[in-house]
Structures are given as C-alpha cells and as structure tokens.
PDB file of C-alpha atoms and ligand atoms in Angstrom:
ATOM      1  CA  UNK A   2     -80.459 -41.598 154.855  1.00 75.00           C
ATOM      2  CA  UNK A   3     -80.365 -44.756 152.565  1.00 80.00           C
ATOM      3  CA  UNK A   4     -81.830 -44.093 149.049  1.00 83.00           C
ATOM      4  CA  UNK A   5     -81.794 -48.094 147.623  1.00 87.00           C
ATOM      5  CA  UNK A   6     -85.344 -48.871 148.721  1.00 92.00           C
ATOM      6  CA  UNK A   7     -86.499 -46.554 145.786  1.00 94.00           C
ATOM      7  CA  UNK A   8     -84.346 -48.907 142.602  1.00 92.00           C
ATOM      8  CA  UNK A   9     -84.251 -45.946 139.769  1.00 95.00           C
ATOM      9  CA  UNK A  10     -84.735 -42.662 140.833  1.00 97.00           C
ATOM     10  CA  UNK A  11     -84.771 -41.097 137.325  1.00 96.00           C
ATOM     11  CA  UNK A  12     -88.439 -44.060 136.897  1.00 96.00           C
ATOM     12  CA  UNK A  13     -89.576 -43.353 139.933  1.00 97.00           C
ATOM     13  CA  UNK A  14     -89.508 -39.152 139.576  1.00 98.00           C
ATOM     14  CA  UNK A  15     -90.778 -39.333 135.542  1.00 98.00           C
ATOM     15  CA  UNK A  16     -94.398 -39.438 136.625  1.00 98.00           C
ATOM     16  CA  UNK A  17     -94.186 -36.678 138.401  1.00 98.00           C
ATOM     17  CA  UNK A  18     -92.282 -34.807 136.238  1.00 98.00           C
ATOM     18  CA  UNK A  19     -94.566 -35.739 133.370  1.00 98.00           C
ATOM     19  CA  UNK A  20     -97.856 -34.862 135.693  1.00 98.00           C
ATOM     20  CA  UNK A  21     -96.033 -31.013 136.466  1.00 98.00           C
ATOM     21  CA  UNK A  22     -95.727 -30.490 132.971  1.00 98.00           C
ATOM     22  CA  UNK A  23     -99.343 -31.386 131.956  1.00 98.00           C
ATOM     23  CA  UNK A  24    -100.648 -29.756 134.422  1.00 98.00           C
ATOM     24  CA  UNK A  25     -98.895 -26.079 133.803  1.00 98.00           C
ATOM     25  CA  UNK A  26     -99.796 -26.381 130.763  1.00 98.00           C
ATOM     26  CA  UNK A  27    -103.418 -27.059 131.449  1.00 98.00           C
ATOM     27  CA  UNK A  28    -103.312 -24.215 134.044  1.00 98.00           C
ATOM     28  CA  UNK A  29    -101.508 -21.826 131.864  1.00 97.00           C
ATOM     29  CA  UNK A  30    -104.468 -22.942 129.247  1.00 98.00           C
ATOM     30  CA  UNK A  31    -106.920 -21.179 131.945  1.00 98.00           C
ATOM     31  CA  UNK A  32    -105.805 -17.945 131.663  1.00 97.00           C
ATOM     32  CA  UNK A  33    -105.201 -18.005 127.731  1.00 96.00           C
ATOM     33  CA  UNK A  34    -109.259 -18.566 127.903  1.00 97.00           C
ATOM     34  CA  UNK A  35    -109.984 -15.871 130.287  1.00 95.00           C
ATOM     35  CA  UNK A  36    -107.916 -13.549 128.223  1.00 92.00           C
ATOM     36  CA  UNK A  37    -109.094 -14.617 124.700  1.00 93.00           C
ATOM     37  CA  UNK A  38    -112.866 -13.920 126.724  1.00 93.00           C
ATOM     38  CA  UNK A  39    -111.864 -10.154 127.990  1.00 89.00           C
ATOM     39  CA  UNK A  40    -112.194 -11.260 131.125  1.00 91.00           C
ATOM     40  CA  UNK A  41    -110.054 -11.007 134.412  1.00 93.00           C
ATOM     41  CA  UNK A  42    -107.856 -14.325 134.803  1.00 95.00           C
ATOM     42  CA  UNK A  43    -107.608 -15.433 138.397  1.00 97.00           C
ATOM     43  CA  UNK A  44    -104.340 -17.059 136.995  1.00 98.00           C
ATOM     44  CA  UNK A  45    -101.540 -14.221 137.054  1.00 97.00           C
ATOM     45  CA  UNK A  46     -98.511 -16.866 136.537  1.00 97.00           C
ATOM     46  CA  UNK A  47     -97.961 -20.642 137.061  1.00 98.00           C
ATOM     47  CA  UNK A  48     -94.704 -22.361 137.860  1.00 98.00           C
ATOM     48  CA  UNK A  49     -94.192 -25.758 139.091  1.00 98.00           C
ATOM     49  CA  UNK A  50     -90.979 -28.177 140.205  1.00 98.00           C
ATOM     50  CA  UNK A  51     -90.215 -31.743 141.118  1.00 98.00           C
ATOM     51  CA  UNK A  52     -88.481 -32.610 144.261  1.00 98.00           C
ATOM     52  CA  UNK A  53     -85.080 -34.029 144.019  1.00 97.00           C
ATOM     53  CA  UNK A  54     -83.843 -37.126 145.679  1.00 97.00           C
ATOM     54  CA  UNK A  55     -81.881 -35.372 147.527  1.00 96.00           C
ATOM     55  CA  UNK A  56     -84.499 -33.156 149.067  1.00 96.00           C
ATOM     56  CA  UNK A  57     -86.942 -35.163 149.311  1.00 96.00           C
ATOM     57  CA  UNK A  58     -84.427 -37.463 151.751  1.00 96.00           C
ATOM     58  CA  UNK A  59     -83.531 -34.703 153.470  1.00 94.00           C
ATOM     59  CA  UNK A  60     -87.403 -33.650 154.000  1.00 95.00           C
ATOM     60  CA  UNK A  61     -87.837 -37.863 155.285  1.00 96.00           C
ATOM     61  CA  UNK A  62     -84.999 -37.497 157.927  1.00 95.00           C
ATOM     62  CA  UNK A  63     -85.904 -33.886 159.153  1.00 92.00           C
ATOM     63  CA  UNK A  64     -89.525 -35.592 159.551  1.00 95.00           C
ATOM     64  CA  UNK A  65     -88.538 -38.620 160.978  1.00 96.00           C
ATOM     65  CA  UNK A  66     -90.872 -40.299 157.588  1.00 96.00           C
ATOM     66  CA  UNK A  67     -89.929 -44.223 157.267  1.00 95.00           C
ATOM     67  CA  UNK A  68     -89.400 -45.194 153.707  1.00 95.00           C
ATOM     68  CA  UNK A  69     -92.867 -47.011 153.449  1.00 95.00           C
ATOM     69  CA  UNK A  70     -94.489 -44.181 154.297  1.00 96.00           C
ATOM     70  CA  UNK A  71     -92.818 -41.597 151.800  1.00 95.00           C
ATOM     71  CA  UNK A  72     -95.799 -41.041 150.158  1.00 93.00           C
ATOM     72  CA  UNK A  73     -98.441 -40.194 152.939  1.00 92.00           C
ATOM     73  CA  UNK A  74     -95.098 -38.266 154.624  1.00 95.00           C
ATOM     74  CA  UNK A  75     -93.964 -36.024 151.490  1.00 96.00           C
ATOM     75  CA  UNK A  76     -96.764 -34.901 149.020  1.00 96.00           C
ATOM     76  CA  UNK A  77     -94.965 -32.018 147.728  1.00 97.00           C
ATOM     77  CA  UNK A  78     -92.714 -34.695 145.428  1.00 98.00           C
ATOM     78  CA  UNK A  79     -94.295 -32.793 142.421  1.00 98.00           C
ATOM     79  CA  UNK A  80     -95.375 -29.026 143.699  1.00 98.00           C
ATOM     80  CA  UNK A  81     -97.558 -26.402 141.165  1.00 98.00           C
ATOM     81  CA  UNK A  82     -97.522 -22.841 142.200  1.00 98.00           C
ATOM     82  CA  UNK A  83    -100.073 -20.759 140.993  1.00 98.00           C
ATOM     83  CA  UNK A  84     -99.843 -17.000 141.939  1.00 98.00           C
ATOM     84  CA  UNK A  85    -102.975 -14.686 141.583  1.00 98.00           C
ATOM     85  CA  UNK A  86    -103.000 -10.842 141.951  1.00 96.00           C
ATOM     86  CA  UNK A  87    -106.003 -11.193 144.794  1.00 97.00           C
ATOM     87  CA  UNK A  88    -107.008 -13.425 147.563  1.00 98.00           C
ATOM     88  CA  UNK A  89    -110.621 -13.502 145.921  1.00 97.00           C
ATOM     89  CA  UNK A  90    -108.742 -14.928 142.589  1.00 98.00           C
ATOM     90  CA  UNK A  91    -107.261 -17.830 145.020  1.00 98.00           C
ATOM     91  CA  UNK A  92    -110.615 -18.892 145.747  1.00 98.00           C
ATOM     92  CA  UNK A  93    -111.948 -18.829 142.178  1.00 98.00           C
ATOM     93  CA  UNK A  94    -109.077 -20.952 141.442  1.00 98.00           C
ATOM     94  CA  UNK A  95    -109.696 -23.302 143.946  1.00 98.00           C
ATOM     95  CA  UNK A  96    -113.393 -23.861 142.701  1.00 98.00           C
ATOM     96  CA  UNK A  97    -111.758 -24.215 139.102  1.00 98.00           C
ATOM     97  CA  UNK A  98    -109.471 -26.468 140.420  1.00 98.00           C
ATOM     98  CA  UNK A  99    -112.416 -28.776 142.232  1.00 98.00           C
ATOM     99  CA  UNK A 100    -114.748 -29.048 139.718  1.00 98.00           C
ATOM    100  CA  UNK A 101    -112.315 -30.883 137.012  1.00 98.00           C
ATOM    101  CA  UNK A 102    -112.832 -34.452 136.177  1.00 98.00           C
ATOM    102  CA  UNK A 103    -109.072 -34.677 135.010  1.00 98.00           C
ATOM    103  CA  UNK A 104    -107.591 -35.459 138.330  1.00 98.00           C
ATOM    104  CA  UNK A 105    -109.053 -35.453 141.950  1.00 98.00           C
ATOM    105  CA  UNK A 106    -108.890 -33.444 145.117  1.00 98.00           C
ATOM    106  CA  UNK A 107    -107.621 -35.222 147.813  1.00 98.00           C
ATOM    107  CA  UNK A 108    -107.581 -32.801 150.827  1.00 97.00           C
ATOM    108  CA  UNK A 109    -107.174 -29.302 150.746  1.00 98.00           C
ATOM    109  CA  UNK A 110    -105.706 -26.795 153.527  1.00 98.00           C
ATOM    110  CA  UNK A 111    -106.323 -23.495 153.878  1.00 98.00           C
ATOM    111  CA  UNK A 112    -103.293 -21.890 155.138  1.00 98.00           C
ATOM    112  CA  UNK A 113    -105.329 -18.189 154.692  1.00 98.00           C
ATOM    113  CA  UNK A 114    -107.756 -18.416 156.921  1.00 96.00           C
ATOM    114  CA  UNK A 115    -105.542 -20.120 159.838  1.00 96.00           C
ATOM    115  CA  UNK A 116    -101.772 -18.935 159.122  1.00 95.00           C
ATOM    116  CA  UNK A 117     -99.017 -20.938 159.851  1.00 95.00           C
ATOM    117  CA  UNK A 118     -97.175 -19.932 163.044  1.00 92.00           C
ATOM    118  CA  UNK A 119     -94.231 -19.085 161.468  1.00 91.00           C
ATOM    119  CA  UNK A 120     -96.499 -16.297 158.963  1.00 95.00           C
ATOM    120  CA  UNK A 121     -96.400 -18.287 155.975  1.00 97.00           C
ATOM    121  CA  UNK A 122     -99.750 -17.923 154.042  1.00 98.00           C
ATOM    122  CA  UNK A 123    -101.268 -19.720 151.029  1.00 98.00           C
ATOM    123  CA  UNK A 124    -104.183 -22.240 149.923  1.00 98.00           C
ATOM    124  CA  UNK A 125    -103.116 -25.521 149.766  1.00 98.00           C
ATOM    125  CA  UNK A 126    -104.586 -28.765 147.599  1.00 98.00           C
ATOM    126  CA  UNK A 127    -103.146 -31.855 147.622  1.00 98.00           C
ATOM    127  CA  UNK A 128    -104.491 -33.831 144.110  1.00 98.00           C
ATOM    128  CA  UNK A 129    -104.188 -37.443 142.572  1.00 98.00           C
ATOM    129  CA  UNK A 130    -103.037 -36.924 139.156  1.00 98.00           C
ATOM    130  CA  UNK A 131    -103.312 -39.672 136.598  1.00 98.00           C
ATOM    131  CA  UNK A 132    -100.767 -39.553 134.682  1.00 98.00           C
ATOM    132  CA  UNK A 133    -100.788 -41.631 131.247  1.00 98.00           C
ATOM    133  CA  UNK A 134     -97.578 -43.740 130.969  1.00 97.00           C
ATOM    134  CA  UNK A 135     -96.257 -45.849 128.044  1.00 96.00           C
ATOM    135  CA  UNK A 136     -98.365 -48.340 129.006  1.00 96.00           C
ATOM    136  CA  UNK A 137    -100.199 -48.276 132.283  1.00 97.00           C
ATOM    137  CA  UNK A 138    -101.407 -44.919 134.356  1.00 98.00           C
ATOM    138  CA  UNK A 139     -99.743 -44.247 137.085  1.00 97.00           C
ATOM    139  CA  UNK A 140    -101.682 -42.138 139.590  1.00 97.00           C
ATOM    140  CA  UNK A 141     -99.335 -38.892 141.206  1.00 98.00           C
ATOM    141  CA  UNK A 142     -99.373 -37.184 144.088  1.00 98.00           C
ATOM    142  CA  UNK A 143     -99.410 -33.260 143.226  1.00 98.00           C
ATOM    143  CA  UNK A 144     -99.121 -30.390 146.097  1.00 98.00           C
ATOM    144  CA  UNK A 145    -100.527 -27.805 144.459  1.00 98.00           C
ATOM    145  CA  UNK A 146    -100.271 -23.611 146.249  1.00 98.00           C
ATOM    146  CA  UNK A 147    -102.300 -20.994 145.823  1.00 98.00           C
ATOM    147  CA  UNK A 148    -101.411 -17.691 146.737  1.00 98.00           C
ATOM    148  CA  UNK A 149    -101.028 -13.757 146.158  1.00 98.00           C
ATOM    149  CA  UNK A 150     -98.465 -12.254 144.696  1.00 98.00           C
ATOM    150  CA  UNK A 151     -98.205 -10.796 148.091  1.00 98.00           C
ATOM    151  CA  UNK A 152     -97.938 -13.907 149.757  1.00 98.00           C
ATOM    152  CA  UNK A 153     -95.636 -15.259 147.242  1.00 98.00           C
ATOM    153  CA  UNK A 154     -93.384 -12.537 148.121  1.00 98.00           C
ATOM    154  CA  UNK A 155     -92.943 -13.440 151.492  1.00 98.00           C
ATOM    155  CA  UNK A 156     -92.693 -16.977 151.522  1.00 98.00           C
ATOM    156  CA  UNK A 157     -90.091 -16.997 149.088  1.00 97.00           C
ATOM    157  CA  UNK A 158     -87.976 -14.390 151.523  1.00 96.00           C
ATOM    158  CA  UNK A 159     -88.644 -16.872 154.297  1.00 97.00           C
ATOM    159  CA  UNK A 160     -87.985 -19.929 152.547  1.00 95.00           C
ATOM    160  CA  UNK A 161     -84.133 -18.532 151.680  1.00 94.00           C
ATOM    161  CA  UNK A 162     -83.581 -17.281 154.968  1.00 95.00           C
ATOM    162  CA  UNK A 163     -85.196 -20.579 156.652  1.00 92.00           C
ATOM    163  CA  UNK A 164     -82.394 -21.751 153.741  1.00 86.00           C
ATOM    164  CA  UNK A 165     -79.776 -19.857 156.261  1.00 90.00           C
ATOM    165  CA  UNK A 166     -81.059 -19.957 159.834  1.00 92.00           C
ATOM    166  CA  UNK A 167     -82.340 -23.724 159.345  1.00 87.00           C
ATOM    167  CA  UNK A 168     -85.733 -22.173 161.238  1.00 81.00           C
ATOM    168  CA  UNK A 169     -83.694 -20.957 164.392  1.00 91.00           C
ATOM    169  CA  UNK A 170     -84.425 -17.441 163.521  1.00 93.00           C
ATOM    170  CA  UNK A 171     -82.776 -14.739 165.567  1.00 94.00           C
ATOM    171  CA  UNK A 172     -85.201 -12.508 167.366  1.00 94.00           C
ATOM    172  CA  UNK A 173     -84.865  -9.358 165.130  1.00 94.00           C
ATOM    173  CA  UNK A 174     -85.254 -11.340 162.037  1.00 94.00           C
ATOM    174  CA  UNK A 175     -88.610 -13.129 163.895  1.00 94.00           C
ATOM    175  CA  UNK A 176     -89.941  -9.798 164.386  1.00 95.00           C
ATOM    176  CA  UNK A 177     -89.488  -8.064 161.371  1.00 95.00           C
ATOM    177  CA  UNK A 178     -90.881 -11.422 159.463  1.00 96.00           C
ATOM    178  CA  UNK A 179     -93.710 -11.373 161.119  1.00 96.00           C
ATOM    179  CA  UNK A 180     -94.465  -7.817 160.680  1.00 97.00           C
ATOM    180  CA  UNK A 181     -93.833  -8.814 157.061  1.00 98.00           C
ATOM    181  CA  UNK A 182     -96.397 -11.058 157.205  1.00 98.00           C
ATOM    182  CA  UNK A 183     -98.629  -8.865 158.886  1.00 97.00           C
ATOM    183  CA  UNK A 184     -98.055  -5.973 155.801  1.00 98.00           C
ATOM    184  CA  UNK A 185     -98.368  -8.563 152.980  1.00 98.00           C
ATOM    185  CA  UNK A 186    -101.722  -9.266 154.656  1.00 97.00           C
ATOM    186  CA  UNK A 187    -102.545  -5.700 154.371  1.00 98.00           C
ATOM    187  CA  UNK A 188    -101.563  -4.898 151.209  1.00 98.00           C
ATOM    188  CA  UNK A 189    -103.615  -7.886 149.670  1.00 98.00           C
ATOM    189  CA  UNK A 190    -106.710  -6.656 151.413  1.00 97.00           C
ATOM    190  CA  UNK A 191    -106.469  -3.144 150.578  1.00 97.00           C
ATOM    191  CA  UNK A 192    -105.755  -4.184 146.427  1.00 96.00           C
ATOM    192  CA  UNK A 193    -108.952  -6.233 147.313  1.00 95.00           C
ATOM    193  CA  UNK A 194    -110.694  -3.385 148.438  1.00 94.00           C
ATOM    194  CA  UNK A 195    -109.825  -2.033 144.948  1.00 94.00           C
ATOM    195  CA  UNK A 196    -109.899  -4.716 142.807  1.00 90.00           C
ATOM    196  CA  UNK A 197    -112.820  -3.491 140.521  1.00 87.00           C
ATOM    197  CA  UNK A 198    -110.772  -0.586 139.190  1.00 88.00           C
ATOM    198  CA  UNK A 199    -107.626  -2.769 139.182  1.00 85.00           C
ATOM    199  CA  UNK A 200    -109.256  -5.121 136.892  1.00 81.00           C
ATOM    200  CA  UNK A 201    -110.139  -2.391 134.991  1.00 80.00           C
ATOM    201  CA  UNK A 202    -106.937  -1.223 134.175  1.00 82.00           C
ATOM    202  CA  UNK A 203    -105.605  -4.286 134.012  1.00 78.00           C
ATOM    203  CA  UNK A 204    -107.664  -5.120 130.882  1.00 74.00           C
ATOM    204  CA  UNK A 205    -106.986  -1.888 129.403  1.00 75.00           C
ATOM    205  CA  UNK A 206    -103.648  -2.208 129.664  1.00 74.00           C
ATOM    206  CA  UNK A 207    -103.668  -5.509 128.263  1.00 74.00           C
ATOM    207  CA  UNK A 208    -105.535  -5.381 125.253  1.00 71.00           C
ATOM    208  CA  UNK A 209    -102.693  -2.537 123.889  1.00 72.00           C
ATOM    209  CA  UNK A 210     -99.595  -5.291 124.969  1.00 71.00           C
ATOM    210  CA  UNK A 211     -99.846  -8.739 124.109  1.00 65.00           C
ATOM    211  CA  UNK A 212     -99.387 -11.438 126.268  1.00 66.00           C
ATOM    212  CA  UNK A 213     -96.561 -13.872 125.759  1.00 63.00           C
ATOM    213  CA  UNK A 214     -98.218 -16.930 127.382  1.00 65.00           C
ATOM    214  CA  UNK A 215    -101.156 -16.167 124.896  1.00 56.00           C
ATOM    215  CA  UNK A 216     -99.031 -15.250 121.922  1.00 51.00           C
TER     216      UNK A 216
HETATM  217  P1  LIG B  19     -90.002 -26.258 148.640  1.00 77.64           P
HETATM  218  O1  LIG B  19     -88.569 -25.929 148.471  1.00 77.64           O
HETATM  219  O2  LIG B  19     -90.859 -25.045 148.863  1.00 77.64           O
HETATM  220  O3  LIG B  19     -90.501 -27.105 147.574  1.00 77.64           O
HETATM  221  P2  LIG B  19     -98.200 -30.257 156.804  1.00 77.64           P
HETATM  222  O4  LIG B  19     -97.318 -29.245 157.462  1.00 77.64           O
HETATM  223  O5  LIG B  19     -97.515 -31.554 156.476  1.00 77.64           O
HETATM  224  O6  LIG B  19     -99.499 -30.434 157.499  1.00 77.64           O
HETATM  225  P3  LIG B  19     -98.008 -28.671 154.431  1.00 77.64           P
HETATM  226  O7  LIG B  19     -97.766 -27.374 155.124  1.00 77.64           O
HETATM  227  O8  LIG B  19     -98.825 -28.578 153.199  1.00 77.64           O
HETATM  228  O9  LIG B  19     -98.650 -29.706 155.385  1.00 77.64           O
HETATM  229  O10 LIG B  19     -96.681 -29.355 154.096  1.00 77.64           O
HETATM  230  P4  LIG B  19     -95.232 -28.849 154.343  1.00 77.64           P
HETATM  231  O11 LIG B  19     -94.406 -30.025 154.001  1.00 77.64           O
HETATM  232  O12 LIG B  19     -95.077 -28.212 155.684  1.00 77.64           O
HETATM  233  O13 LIG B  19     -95.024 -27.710 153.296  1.00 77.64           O
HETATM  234  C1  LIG B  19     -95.135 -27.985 151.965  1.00 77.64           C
HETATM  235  C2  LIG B  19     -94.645 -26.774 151.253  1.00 77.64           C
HETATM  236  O14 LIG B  19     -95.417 -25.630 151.657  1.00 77.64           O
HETATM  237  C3  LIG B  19     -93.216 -26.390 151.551  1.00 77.64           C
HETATM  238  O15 LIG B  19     -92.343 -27.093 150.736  1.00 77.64           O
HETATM  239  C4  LIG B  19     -93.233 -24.912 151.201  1.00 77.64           C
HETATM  240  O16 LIG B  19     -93.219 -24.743 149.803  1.00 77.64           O
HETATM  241  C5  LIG B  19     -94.586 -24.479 151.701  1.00 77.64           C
HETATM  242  N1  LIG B  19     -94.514 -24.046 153.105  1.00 77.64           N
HETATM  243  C6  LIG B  19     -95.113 -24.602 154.164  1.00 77.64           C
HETATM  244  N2  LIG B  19     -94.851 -23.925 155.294  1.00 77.64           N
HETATM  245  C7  LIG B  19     -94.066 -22.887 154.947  1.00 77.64           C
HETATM  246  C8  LIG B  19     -93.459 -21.806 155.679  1.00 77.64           C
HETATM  247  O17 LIG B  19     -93.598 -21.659 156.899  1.00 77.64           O
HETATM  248  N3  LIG B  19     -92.706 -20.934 154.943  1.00 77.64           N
HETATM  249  C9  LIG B  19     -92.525 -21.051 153.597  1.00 77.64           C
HETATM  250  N4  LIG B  19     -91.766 -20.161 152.972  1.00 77.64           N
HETATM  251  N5  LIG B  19     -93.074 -22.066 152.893  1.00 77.64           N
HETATM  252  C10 LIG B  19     -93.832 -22.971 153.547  1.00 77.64           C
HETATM  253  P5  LIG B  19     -90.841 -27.365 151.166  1.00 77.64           P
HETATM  254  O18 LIG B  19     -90.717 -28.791 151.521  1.00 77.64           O
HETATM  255  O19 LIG B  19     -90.406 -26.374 152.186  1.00 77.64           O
HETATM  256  O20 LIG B  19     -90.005 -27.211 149.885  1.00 77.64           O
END
C-alpha cells in the first residue's frame, strides 16, 4: 500500500507517541496512590506502544481501510495496556478511567462479557486524548485494554502464533486455544473467588519489599 498521503510519518506519529507517554505515566501515578494509601491497586502493571507505519499499512490493506478513513478504520495507532490481577480490578479501572476530565471516552467494548470468537478476552476503551503540542493541541486517538493477567497471558500466546499461522489455525492448535481460553477464564474466577485473602497477602507482602514504580 502507498504511504505518501500521510507527508512525515515521524509528525504525524509524535502525538501519539507523546499522548502514550503521558498517559503511562498518569496511569502508573494511580497505583503509586493506591500504594502510598495501603490500599489494593487495581493497576498491577501498565505498558503501552505506538503503531508503526508499517503496521499500521499492513492493518489498512488486511481491512480493506481507504486512506481517508485511517482514523475511524485503525484506533489502536497509540495502544495502553493495563493488566490487573482480577476481573473486578478491570472494572474499577474502567470507572477510574471514565470519570477523568483529562481526556474523553469515546466508546468502550467489552470483550469480557461477549468474547471474541477466536477466545481473545479483555475490556476495551477507545479515548480522545488531547495532547498539548508546541503550539496547538492536537486531539489523539488512544485504544486503551484492560485485562487480567490471565487474559494477558493468552492473548499474547495467540497474538505470536496468529504472528505464524496468519489466523488459519490448524485444528489441534484451535482446540487447545480455546481450551486455553476456557482455563484462563477459570483461573481468573476462582482468584476472584479469593481475592479478599489475596489482597491480603498481597499488602503484607508488599509493605516488607518496596516497589520500584513507587521508589
Ligand atoms: P497489536 O500488535 O496487538 O498492537 P473491532 O474488531 O474493530 O470492532 P477491536 O477488537 O477493538 O475492534 O479492534 P481490533 O483492531 O480487532 O483489535 C485491536 C487490538 O485488540 C489488537 O491489536 C489486539 O491487540 C487486540 N485483539 C483484538 N482481537 C484479538 C484476538 O483475537 N487475539 C489477540 N491476541 N488480540 C486481539 P492488533 O492490531 O492485533 O495489534
């Protein structure tokens, strides 16, 4: 596919880059407060990326996406990951997440209660991030996923072996992926089930060990 109708990549992707950066840090700034409060952080870890031209070409001609509509047809340009230990913590997060006056939600789907087809799970919210340029803000589209550990776990498994089959999975490999799904499901309801002592020892545990993102 042709990449001239964007003129300089590097301008074009420096917003976004600049809008991933704030907003990890911002994120990572929730669960320094939950800590420095003794209190459970919904936030286990945060990580985020920006797309490359390259991919985000390749995600336009898999999709069939016509350069004027690049930016209804791929909002994952800049993508935030944040990873929780429980499915409740997702939720918390996502109420965190709504009630800022920083940047605003734009949709949201909810890839827990209705799975993808292919077993993938996680919360997803797509936000308009201003971000504050040299001089003018320039508003950013930011894909930001919510998941469990759990969840993270599997989708990262799939996405390197989606990598290798290009998402023409052999049967066996179907299968056993979607019994994985199935058993990350599981496991993040039975740690739910006991989350209370979890938290408990979690704390406990903490308070002897410091934390490097709160260091
Ligand atoms: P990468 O490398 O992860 O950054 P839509 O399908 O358009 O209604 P959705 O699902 O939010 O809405 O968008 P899309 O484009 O399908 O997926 C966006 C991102 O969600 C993907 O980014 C993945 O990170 C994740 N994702 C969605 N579906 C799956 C799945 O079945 N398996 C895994 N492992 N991840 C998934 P990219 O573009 O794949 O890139």
């Amino acid at each position: 596919m042709e990449d001239n109708f964007i003129e300089n990549w590097d301008l074009f992707l420096a917003p976004y880059e600049q809008a991933v950066e704030e907003l990890k840090l911002k994120l990572k700034n929730i669960r320094k407060e939950y800590r420095t409060l003794h209190r459970h952080t919904p936030i286990e870890f945060v990580t985020g990326r920006v797309k490359t031209r390259e991919s985000i070409l390749e995600k336009m001609e898999m999709r069939e996406i016509e350069p004027e509509d690049m930016l209804i047809g791929v909002q994952d340009i800049a993508g935030i990951r944040i990873m929780c230990q429980f499915v409740e913590d997702i939720y918390e997060v996502a109420e965190l997440i709504k009630k800022r006056t920083d940047f605003k939600v734009l949709l949201i789907r909810d890839y827990i209660h209705h799975h993808k087809p292919s077993g993938y799970r996680s919360y997803h919210m797509v936000i308009e991030y201003p971000v504050q340029r040299a001089k003018n803000v320039e508003s950013v589209i930011v894909e930001v996923q919510i998941r469990t550990l759990a969840m993270n776990f599997w989708a990262t498994i799939e996405h390197s072996l989606n990598y290798k089959y290009q998402g023409e999975y052999p049967n066996h490999i179907l299968e056993r992926l979607e019994r994985a799904s199935e058993a990350a499901f599981m496991l993040d309801q039975e740690m739910s089930e006991i989350r209370e002592e979890i938290r408990e020892a979690t704390q406990f545990f903490e308070q002897r060990y410091e934390d490097p993102d709160t260091a």
